[in-house]
Amino acid sequence: MKKAIIIVGAIFILLLVSLVALPFIFKDKIIARIDKEIANSINAKVYYDLDQISLSVFKRFPNISATVGQFGIVGNEPFQADTLIHLDELQVDFNLRSVLFGDIPSLTGIHLNGGSLYVKVLADGRANYDITHPSEEASEPSNFQIAIDLLEVNDFDLVYDDRSLDFLMVLGQIQASGKGDFTADVYDLPLEMQALIGELAYGGTSYLSKKNFRGSTTLQVDMGKMKFSFADGEFGINDFLFGLEGFI
């Protein structure tokens, strides 16, 4: 009996040491893969702090999590002075088996902790989120599998400034969670969110300001048309409950 306990204990310690060691062994591989996917997908200035990159198998086991501090994207001309997105901390989760044994890493989770997104559309229709490579210029197609089983957003700010529509939306302190297959051109994104509405204005008229928002819906995403439609859901502004249908 004592011998069996020692054997089981030794196996447990070996497994624990292996789990601790795995992030160090595969850190370079994962960072190189992230760099490759960024280069293939984004035609803009991307910055992050190499000293703030860490890996762990304990945050969402059996996934392996890569955490990056101070990650952001700066737009191209004429938006070179604007930061499209800044994240205090970005955590991405990979299926551990796909990292160890597969050629195609499977991304299973995205966590955005603190930061902001600034979407700006000029009167002539040019937008600062147009940062992907033209198809004929892409170095090679991405083969990432991105069926997210957990999308989390914590303490995030959003500004959507569309001057072609004279529409402004400012949201703060966003808390959201959802999931979806982001490799598809059209997909459903079940989403729960709460936020502070700083400003909602259209045509020079302010319709909402300084209101608390909460909602639960399935967001239907069509990336080809950049169309985001709201399905049936439950929504509330302060103590007022309502239904919402339509699209952006």
PDB file of C-alpha atoms in Angstrom:
ATOM      1  CA  MET A   1       0.000   0.000   0.000  1.00  0.00           C
ATOM      2  CA  LYS A   2       2.774   2.405   0.961  1.00  0.00           C
ATOM      3  CA  LYS A   3       4.632   1.617  -2.263  1.00  0.00           C
ATOM      4  CA  ALA A   4       1.509   2.317  -4.337  1.00  0.00           C
ATOM      5  CA  ILE A   5       1.034   5.683  -2.612  1.00  0.00           C
ATOM      6  CA  ILE A   6       4.676   6.592  -3.347  1.00  0.00           C
ATOM      7  CA  ILE A   7       4.252   5.637  -7.015  1.00  0.00           C
ATOM      8  CA  VAL A   8       1.030   7.644  -7.357  1.00  0.00           C
ATOM      9  CA  GLY A   9       2.669  10.601  -5.606  1.00  0.00           C
ATOM     10  CA  ALA A  10       5.693  10.422  -7.909  1.00  0.00           C
ATOM     11  CA  ILE A  11       3.435  10.346 -10.990  1.00  0.00           C
ATOM     12  CA  PHE A  12       1.468  13.328  -9.684  1.00  0.00           C
ATOM     13  CA  ILE A  13       4.653  15.325  -9.051  1.00  0.00           C
ATOM     14  CA  LEU A  14       5.951  14.405 -12.522  1.00  0.00           C
ATOM     15  CA  LEU A  15       2.717  15.583 -14.128  1.00  0.00           C
ATOM     16  CA  LEU A  16       2.781  18.796 -12.096  1.00  0.00           C
ATOM     17  CA  VAL A  17       6.387  19.516 -13.063  1.00  0.00           C
ATOM     18  CA  SER A  18       5.526  18.793 -16.708  1.00  0.00           C
ATOM     19  CA  LEU A  19       2.611  21.240 -16.618  1.00  0.00           C
ATOM     20  CA  VAL A  20       4.826  23.914 -15.099  1.00  0.00           C
ATOM     21  CA  ALA A  21       7.569  23.270 -17.659  1.00  0.00           C
ATOM     22  CA  LEU A  22       5.345  23.162 -20.764  1.00  0.00           C
ATOM     23  CA  PRO A  23       4.848  26.933 -21.025  1.00  0.00           C
ATOM     24  CA  PHE A  24       8.604  27.499 -20.985  1.00  0.00           C
ATOM     25  CA  ILE A  25       9.219  24.781 -23.562  1.00  0.00           C
ATOM     26  CA  PHE A  26       6.623  26.059 -26.030  1.00  0.00           C
ATOM     27  CA  LYS A  27       6.762  29.796 -25.322  1.00  0.00           C
ATOM     28  CA  ASP A  28       8.937  30.609 -28.333  1.00  0.00           C
ATOM     29  CA  LYS A  29       6.747  28.468 -30.589  1.00  0.00           C
ATOM     30  CA  ILE A  30       3.552  30.185 -29.487  1.00  0.00           C
ATOM     31  CA  ILE A  31       5.028  33.704 -29.689  1.00  0.00           C
ATOM     32  CA  ALA A  32       6.361  32.970 -33.167  1.00  0.00           C
ATOM     33  CA  ARG A  33       2.933  31.723 -34.195  1.00  0.00           C
ATOM     34  CA  ILE A  34       1.230  34.825 -32.838  1.00  0.00           C
ATOM     35  CA  ASP A  35       3.723  37.040 -34.699  1.00  0.00           C
ATOM     36  CA  LYS A  36       3.073  35.106 -37.893  1.00  0.00           C
ATOM     37  CA  GLU A  37      -0.704  35.405 -37.625  1.00  0.00           C
ATOM     38  CA  ILE A  38      -0.451  39.135 -36.886  1.00  0.00           C
ATOM     39  CA  ALA A  39       1.801  39.674 -39.918  1.00  0.00           C
ATOM     40  CA  ASN A  40      -0.553  37.648 -42.151  1.00  0.00           C
ATOM     41  CA  SER A  41      -3.738  39.306 -40.906  1.00  0.00           C
ATOM     42  CA  ILE A  42      -3.004  42.912 -39.939  1.00  0.00           C
ATOM     43  CA  ASN A  43      -1.619  45.680 -42.124  1.00  0.00           C
ATOM     44  CA  ALA A  44      -0.985  48.237 -39.368  1.00  0.00           C
ATOM     45  CA  LYS A  45       1.391  49.013 -36.526  1.00  0.00           C
ATOM     46  CA  VAL A  46       0.986  46.441 -33.760  1.00  0.00           C
ATOM     47  CA  TYR A  47       2.766  46.924 -30.445  1.00  0.00           C
ATOM     48  CA  TYR A  48       3.139  44.796 -27.327  1.00  0.00           C
ATOM     49  CA  ASP A  49       5.667  44.358 -24.557  1.00  0.00           C
ATOM     50  CA  LEU A  50       7.766  41.191 -24.899  1.00  0.00           C
ATOM     51  CA  ASP A  51       8.662  41.447 -21.211  1.00  0.00           C
ATOM     52  CA  GLN A  52       4.961  41.152 -20.349  1.00  0.00           C
ATOM     53  CA  ILE A  53       4.314  37.883 -22.163  1.00  0.00           C
ATOM     54  CA  SER A  54       3.594  34.863 -19.990  1.00  0.00           C
ATOM     55  CA  LEU A  55       2.204  31.360 -20.501  1.00  0.00           C
ATOM     56  CA  SER A  56       0.230  29.160 -18.132  1.00  0.00           C
ATOM     57  CA  VAL A  57      -1.599  25.835 -18.258  1.00  0.00           C
ATOM     58  CA  PHE A  58      -3.410  26.455 -14.980  1.00  0.00           C
ATOM     59  CA  LYS A  59      -5.706  29.354 -15.904  1.00  0.00           C
ATOM     60  CA  ARG A  60      -7.979  27.341 -18.228  1.00  0.00           C
ATOM     61  CA  PHE A  61      -6.671  23.768 -18.220  1.00  0.00           C
ATOM     62  CA  PRO A  62      -6.639  21.742 -20.474  1.00  0.00           C
ATOM     63  CA  ASN A  63      -5.973  24.867 -22.535  1.00  0.00           C
ATOM     64  CA  ILE A  64      -2.702  26.770 -22.471  1.00  0.00           C
ATOM     65  CA  SER A  65      -3.053  30.521 -21.955  1.00  0.00           C
ATOM     66  CA  ALA A  66      -0.796  33.217 -23.388  1.00  0.00           C
ATOM     67  CA  THR A  67      -1.035  36.621 -21.679  1.00  0.00           C
ATOM     68  CA  VAL A  68       0.290  39.803 -23.292  1.00  0.00           C
ATOM     69  CA  GLY A  69       0.513  43.152 -21.533  1.00  0.00           C
ATOM     70  CA  GLN A  70       0.064  46.554 -23.188  1.00  0.00           C
ATOM     71  CA  PHE A  71      -1.103  45.299 -26.587  1.00  0.00           C
ATOM     72  CA  GLY A  72      -2.377  47.703 -29.231  1.00  0.00           C
ATOM     73  CA  ILE A  73      -2.907  48.575 -32.877  1.00  0.00           C
ATOM     74  CA  VAL A  74      -2.314  52.024 -34.410  1.00  0.00           C
ATOM     75  CA  GLY A  75      -4.165  52.876 -37.616  1.00  0.00           C
ATOM     76  CA  ASN A  76      -2.732  53.590 -41.041  1.00  0.00           C
ATOM     77  CA  GLU A  77      -2.786  56.956 -42.824  1.00  0.00           C
ATOM     78  CA  PRO A  78      -4.853  59.106 -42.364  1.00  0.00           C
ATOM     79  CA  PHE A  79      -5.403  57.517 -38.930  1.00  0.00           C
ATOM     80  CA  GLN A  80      -1.749  57.198 -37.947  1.00  0.00           C
ATOM     81  CA  ALA A  81      -2.315  59.443 -34.924  1.00  0.00           C
ATOM     82  CA  ASP A  82      -5.201  57.278 -33.658  1.00  0.00           C
ATOM     83  CA  THR A  83      -4.929  54.119 -31.590  1.00  0.00           C
ATOM     84  CA  LEU A  84      -7.554  51.737 -32.922  1.00  0.00           C
ATOM     85  CA  ILE A  85      -7.334  49.431 -29.926  1.00  0.00           C
ATOM     86  CA  HIS A  86      -5.316  49.317 -26.723  1.00  0.00           C
ATOM     87  CA  LEU A  87      -5.465  46.504 -24.182  1.00  0.00           C
ATOM     88  CA  ASP A  88      -3.980  46.608 -20.721  1.00  0.00           C
ATOM     89  CA  GLU A  89      -3.945  42.824 -20.855  1.00  0.00           C
ATOM     90  CA  LEU A  90      -4.797  40.370 -23.615  1.00  0.00           C
ATOM     91  CA  GLN A  91      -5.120  36.667 -22.809  1.00  0.00           C
ATOM     92  CA  VAL A  92      -5.622  34.080 -25.537  1.00  0.00           C
ATOM     93  CA  ASP A  93      -6.255  30.400 -24.847  1.00  0.00           C
ATOM     94  CA  PHE A  94      -5.100  27.590 -27.127  1.00  0.00           C
ATOM     95  CA  ASN A  95      -6.143  23.975 -27.162  1.00  0.00           C
ATOM     96  CA  LEU A  96      -3.115  22.315 -25.549  1.00  0.00           C
ATOM     97  CA  ARG A  97      -3.278  19.229 -27.752  1.00  0.00           C
ATOM     98  CA  SER A  98      -3.212  21.354 -30.925  1.00  0.00           C
ATOM     99  CA  VAL A  99      -0.101  23.159 -29.663  1.00  0.00           C
ATOM    100  CA  LEU A 100       1.732  19.963 -28.724  1.00  0.00           C
ATOM    101  CA  PHE A 101       0.804  17.701 -31.607  1.00  0.00           C
ATOM    102  CA  GLY A 102      -0.932  19.694 -34.330  1.00  0.00           C
ATOM    103  CA  ASP A 103       0.160  21.938 -37.159  1.00  0.00           C
ATOM    104  CA  ILE A 104      -2.915  24.137 -36.763  1.00  0.00           C
ATOM    105  CA  PRO A 105      -3.223  25.805 -33.328  1.00  0.00           C
ATOM    106  CA  SER A 106      -6.816  25.962 -32.144  1.00  0.00           C
ATOM    107  CA  LEU A 107      -7.694  29.226 -30.394  1.00  0.00           C
ATOM    108  CA  THR A 108     -10.400  28.581 -27.801  1.00  0.00           C
ATOM    109  CA  GLY A 109     -10.639  31.738 -25.709  1.00  0.00           C
ATOM    110  CA  ILE A 110     -10.050  35.495 -25.773  1.00  0.00           C
ATOM    111  CA  HIS A 111      -9.975  37.698 -22.672  1.00  0.00           C
ATOM    112  CA  LEU A 112      -9.707  41.500 -22.924  1.00  0.00           C
ATOM    113  CA  ASN A 113      -8.905  43.053 -19.557  1.00  0.00           C
ATOM    114  CA  GLY A 114      -8.910  46.843 -19.459  1.00  0.00           C
ATOM    115  CA  GLY A 115      -8.442  49.051 -22.495  1.00  0.00           C
ATOM    116  CA  SER A 116     -10.321  50.825 -25.251  1.00  0.00           C
ATOM    117  CA  LEU A 117     -11.491  50.550 -28.863  1.00  0.00           C
ATOM    118  CA  TYR A 118     -11.807  53.670 -31.013  1.00  0.00           C
ATOM    119  CA  VAL A 119     -13.649  53.128 -34.292  1.00  0.00           C
ATOM    120  CA  LYS A 120     -13.582  56.140 -36.606  1.00  0.00           C
ATOM    121  CA  VAL A 121     -15.226  56.524 -40.013  1.00  0.00           C
ATOM    122  CA  LEU A 122     -14.591  59.685 -42.034  1.00  0.00           C
ATOM    123  CA  ALA A 123     -17.240  61.516 -44.026  1.00  0.00           C
ATOM    124  CA  ASP A 124     -15.889  59.944 -47.232  1.00  0.00           C
ATOM    125  CA  GLY A 125     -16.317  56.431 -45.785  1.00  0.00           C
ATOM    126  CA  ARG A 126     -12.678  55.651 -44.988  1.00  0.00           C
ATOM    127  CA  ALA A 127     -12.451  53.727 -41.712  1.00  0.00           C
ATOM    128  CA  ASN A 128      -9.592  53.166 -39.291  1.00  0.00           C
ATOM    129  CA  TYR A 129     -10.533  49.475 -38.873  1.00  0.00           C
ATOM    130  CA  ASP A 130      -9.617  48.778 -42.511  1.00  0.00           C
ATOM    131  CA  ILE A 131      -6.272  47.240 -41.543  1.00  0.00           C
ATOM    132  CA  THR A 132      -6.316  43.852 -43.256  1.00  0.00           C
ATOM    133  CA  HIS A 133      -4.091  42.978 -46.182  1.00  0.00           C
ATOM    134  CA  PRO A 134      -5.709  43.029 -49.628  1.00  0.00           C
ATOM    135  CA  SER A 135      -6.185  39.399 -50.606  1.00  0.00           C
ATOM    136  CA  GLU A 136      -3.566  39.554 -53.364  1.00  0.00           C
ATOM    137  CA  GLU A 137      -0.977  41.001 -50.930  1.00  0.00           C
ATOM    138  CA  ALA A 138      -1.418  38.635 -48.001  1.00  0.00           C
ATOM    139  CA  SER A 139       1.770  36.680 -47.455  1.00  0.00           C
ATOM    140  CA  GLU A 140      -0.130  33.435 -46.940  1.00  0.00           C
ATOM    141  CA  PRO A 141      -3.598  32.441 -45.769  1.00  0.00           C
ATOM    142  CA  SER A 142      -4.134  31.935 -42.066  1.00  0.00           C
ATOM    143  CA  ASN A 143      -4.972  28.420 -40.918  1.00  0.00           C
ATOM    144  CA  PHE A 144      -5.819  29.342 -37.346  1.00  0.00           C
ATOM    145  CA  GLN A 145      -8.914  27.617 -36.018  1.00  0.00           C
ATOM    146  CA  ILE A 146     -10.860  30.193 -34.006  1.00  0.00           C
ATOM    147  CA  ALA A 147     -14.016  28.618 -32.588  1.00  0.00           C
ATOM    148  CA  ILE A 148     -14.124  30.579 -29.355  1.00  0.00           C
ATOM    149  CA  ASP A 149     -15.793  28.827 -26.442  1.00  0.00           C
ATOM    150  CA  LEU A 150     -15.230  31.826 -24.181  1.00  0.00           C
ATOM    151  CA  LEU A 151     -14.976  35.515 -25.044  1.00  0.00           C
ATOM    152  CA  GLU A 152     -14.615  37.824 -22.044  1.00  0.00           C
ATOM    153  CA  VAL A 153     -14.381  41.616 -21.951  1.00  0.00           C
ATOM    154  CA  ASN A 154     -13.712  43.363 -18.659  1.00  0.00           C
ATOM    155  CA  ASP A 155     -13.613  47.106 -17.929  1.00  0.00           C
ATOM    156  CA  PHE A 156     -13.432  48.157 -21.583  1.00  0.00           C
ATOM    157  CA  ASP A 157     -14.306  51.460 -23.306  1.00  0.00           C
ATOM    158  CA  LEU A 158     -15.694  51.864 -26.822  1.00  0.00           C
ATOM    159  CA  VAL A 159     -16.019  54.950 -29.020  1.00  0.00           C
ATOM    160  CA  TYR A 160     -17.786  54.564 -32.385  1.00  0.00           C
ATOM    161  CA  ASP A 161     -17.504  57.830 -34.318  1.00  0.00           C
ATOM    162  CA  ASP A 162     -19.096  57.508 -37.786  1.00  0.00           C
ATOM    163  CA  ARG A 163     -18.988  60.871 -39.506  1.00  0.00           C
ATOM    164  CA  SER A 164     -20.458  59.462 -42.724  1.00  0.00           C
ATOM    165  CA  LEU A 165     -23.695  58.848 -40.774  1.00  0.00           C
ATOM    166  CA  ASP A 166     -23.240  61.637 -38.204  1.00  0.00           C
ATOM    167  CA  PHE A 167     -23.505  58.952 -35.520  1.00  0.00           C
ATOM    168  CA  LEU A 168     -21.627  58.800 -32.219  1.00  0.00           C
ATOM    169  CA  MET A 169     -21.722  56.083 -29.574  1.00  0.00           C
ATOM    170  CA  VAL A 170     -19.592  56.170 -26.424  1.00  0.00           C
ATOM    171  CA  LEU A 171     -19.690  53.200 -24.044  1.00  0.00           C
ATOM    172  CA  GLY A 172     -17.636  52.786 -20.879  1.00  0.00           C
ATOM    173  CA  GLN A 173     -16.947  50.132 -18.267  1.00  0.00           C
ATOM    174  CA  ILE A 174     -18.061  47.360 -20.629  1.00  0.00           C
ATOM    175  CA  GLN A 175     -18.428  43.883 -19.160  1.00  0.00           C
ATOM    176  CA  ALA A 176     -19.300  41.242 -21.749  1.00  0.00           C
ATOM    177  CA  SER A 177     -19.116  37.521 -22.477  1.00  0.00           C
ATOM    178  CA  GLY A 178     -19.956  35.377 -25.497  1.00  0.00           C
ATOM    179  CA  LYS A 179     -18.762  32.728 -27.932  1.00  0.00           C
ATOM    180  CA  GLY A 180     -18.653  32.124 -31.678  1.00  0.00           C
ATOM    181  CA  ASP A 181     -16.788  30.732 -34.705  1.00  0.00           C
ATOM    182  CA  PHE A 182     -14.771  33.757 -35.807  1.00  0.00           C
ATOM    183  CA  THR A 183     -13.263  31.980 -38.827  1.00  0.00           C
ATOM    184  CA  ALA A 184     -16.648  32.058 -40.582  1.00  0.00           C
ATOM    185  CA  ASP A 185     -17.772  35.022 -42.678  1.00  0.00           C
ATOM    186  CA  VAL A 186     -21.241  34.781 -41.135  1.00  0.00           C
ATOM    187  CA  TYR A 187     -21.803  33.553 -37.589  1.00  0.00           C
ATOM    188  CA  ASP A 188     -23.953  33.995 -34.499  1.00  0.00           C
ATOM    189  CA  LEU A 189     -22.443  35.472 -31.346  1.00  0.00           C
ATOM    190  CA  PRO A 190     -24.483  34.821 -28.175  1.00  0.00           C
ATOM    191  CA  LEU A 191     -23.641  37.839 -26.068  1.00  0.00           C
ATOM    192  CA  GLU A 192     -24.314  39.253 -22.625  1.00  0.00           C
ATOM    193  CA  MET A 193     -23.203  42.777 -21.842  1.00  0.00           C
ATOM    194  CA  GLN A 194     -23.505  45.635 -19.425  1.00  0.00           C
ATOM    195  CA  ALA A 195     -22.027  49.106 -19.849  1.00  0.00           C
ATOM    196  CA  LEU A 196     -22.343  52.793 -19.104  1.00  0.00           C
ATOM    197  CA  ILE A 197     -23.729  54.753 -22.059  1.00  0.00           C
ATOM    198  CA  GLY A 198     -21.655  57.922 -22.102  1.00  0.00           C
ATOM    199  CA  GLU A 199     -23.268  59.333 -25.253  1.00  0.00           C
ATOM    200  CA  LEU A 200     -25.558  58.153 -28.053  1.00  0.00           C
ATOM    201  CA  ALA A 201     -26.113  60.813 -30.703  1.00  0.00           C
ATOM    202  CA  TYR A 202     -27.392  60.864 -34.279  1.00  0.00           C
ATOM    203  CA  GLY A 203     -27.743  63.786 -36.657  1.00  0.00           C
ATOM    204  CA  GLY A 204     -26.473  66.208 -34.059  1.00  0.00           C
ATOM    205  CA  THR A 205     -29.131  65.170 -31.530  1.00  0.00           C
ATOM    206  CA  SER A 206     -28.190  63.452 -28.271  1.00  0.00           C
ATOM    207  CA  TYR A 207     -30.616  60.625 -27.482  1.00  0.00           C
ATOM    208  CA  LEU A 208     -28.972  59.045 -24.453  1.00  0.00           C
ATOM    209  CA  SER A 209     -26.216  60.029 -22.046  1.00  0.00           C
ATOM    210  CA  LYS A 210     -24.959  58.767 -18.711  1.00  0.00           C
ATOM    211  CA  LYS A 211     -27.284  55.756 -18.583  1.00  0.00           C
ATOM    212  CA  ASN A 212     -26.635  52.183 -17.423  1.00  0.00           C
ATOM    213  CA  PHE A 213     -27.208  49.543 -20.087  1.00  0.00           C
ATOM    214  CA  ARG A 214     -27.585  45.786 -19.791  1.00  0.00           C
ATOM    215  CA  GLY A 215     -28.520  43.265 -22.427  1.00  0.00           C
ATOM    216  CA  SER A 216     -28.548  39.658 -23.567  1.00  0.00           C
ATOM    217  CA  THR A 217     -28.912  38.779 -27.243  1.00  0.00           C
ATOM    218  CA  THR A 218     -27.573  36.772 -30.158  1.00  0.00           C
ATOM    219  CA  LEU A 219     -25.565  39.095 -32.385  1.00  0.00           C
ATOM    220  CA  GLN A 220     -25.658  37.936 -36.017  1.00  0.00           C
ATOM    221  CA  VAL A 221     -22.346  38.915 -37.633  1.00  0.00           C
ATOM    222  CA  ASP A 222     -21.771  39.222 -41.388  1.00  0.00           C
ATOM    223  CA  MET A 223     -18.119  40.190 -41.806  1.00  0.00           C
ATOM    224  CA  GLY A 224     -18.347  40.360 -45.610  1.00  0.00           C
ATOM    225  CA  LYS A 225     -20.912  43.159 -45.362  1.00  0.00           C
ATOM    226  CA  MET A 226     -19.650  44.466 -41.979  1.00  0.00           C
ATOM    227  CA  LYS A 227     -23.246  44.049 -40.790  1.00  0.00           C
ATOM    228  CA  PHE A 228     -24.121  43.342 -37.152  1.00  0.00           C
ATOM    229  CA  SER A 229     -27.760  42.413 -36.500  1.00  0.00           C
ATOM    230  CA  PHE A 230     -29.572  42.063 -33.180  1.00  0.00           C
ATOM    231  CA  ALA A 231     -31.831  39.049 -32.712  1.00  0.00           C
ATOM    232  CA  ASP A 232     -34.422  38.686 -29.966  1.00  0.00           C
ATOM    233  CA  GLY A 233     -33.047  39.489 -26.555  1.00  0.00           C
ATOM    234  CA  GLU A 234     -33.597  41.271 -23.277  1.00  0.00           C
ATOM    235  CA  PHE A 235     -32.347  44.814 -22.829  1.00  0.00           C
ATOM    236  CA  GLY A 236     -32.541  47.479 -20.182  1.00  0.00           C
ATOM    237  CA  ILE A 237     -31.540  51.126 -19.681  1.00  0.00           C
ATOM    238  CA  ASN A 238     -31.540  52.000 -16.008  1.00  0.00           C
ATOM    239  CA  ASP A 239     -34.902  50.511 -14.862  1.00  0.00           C
ATOM    240  CA  PHE A 240     -36.533  50.599 -18.305  1.00  0.00           C
ATOM    241  CA  LEU A 241     -36.798  47.242 -20.144  1.00  0.00           C
ATOM    242  CA  PHE A 242     -37.300  47.035 -23.914  1.00  0.00           C
ATOM    243  CA  GLY A 243     -36.878  44.911 -27.038  1.00  0.00           C
ATOM    244  CA  LEU A 244     -34.359  45.734 -29.755  1.00  0.00           C
ATOM    245  CA  GLU A 245     -34.241  44.743 -33.425  1.00  0.00           C
ATOM    246  CA  GLY A 246     -32.102  46.142 -36.195  1.00  0.00           C
ATOM    247  CA  PHE A 247     -28.503  46.250 -37.368  1.00  0.00           C
ATOM    248  CA  ILE A 248     -25.386  48.361 -37.568  1.00  0.00           C
TER     249      ILE A 248
END
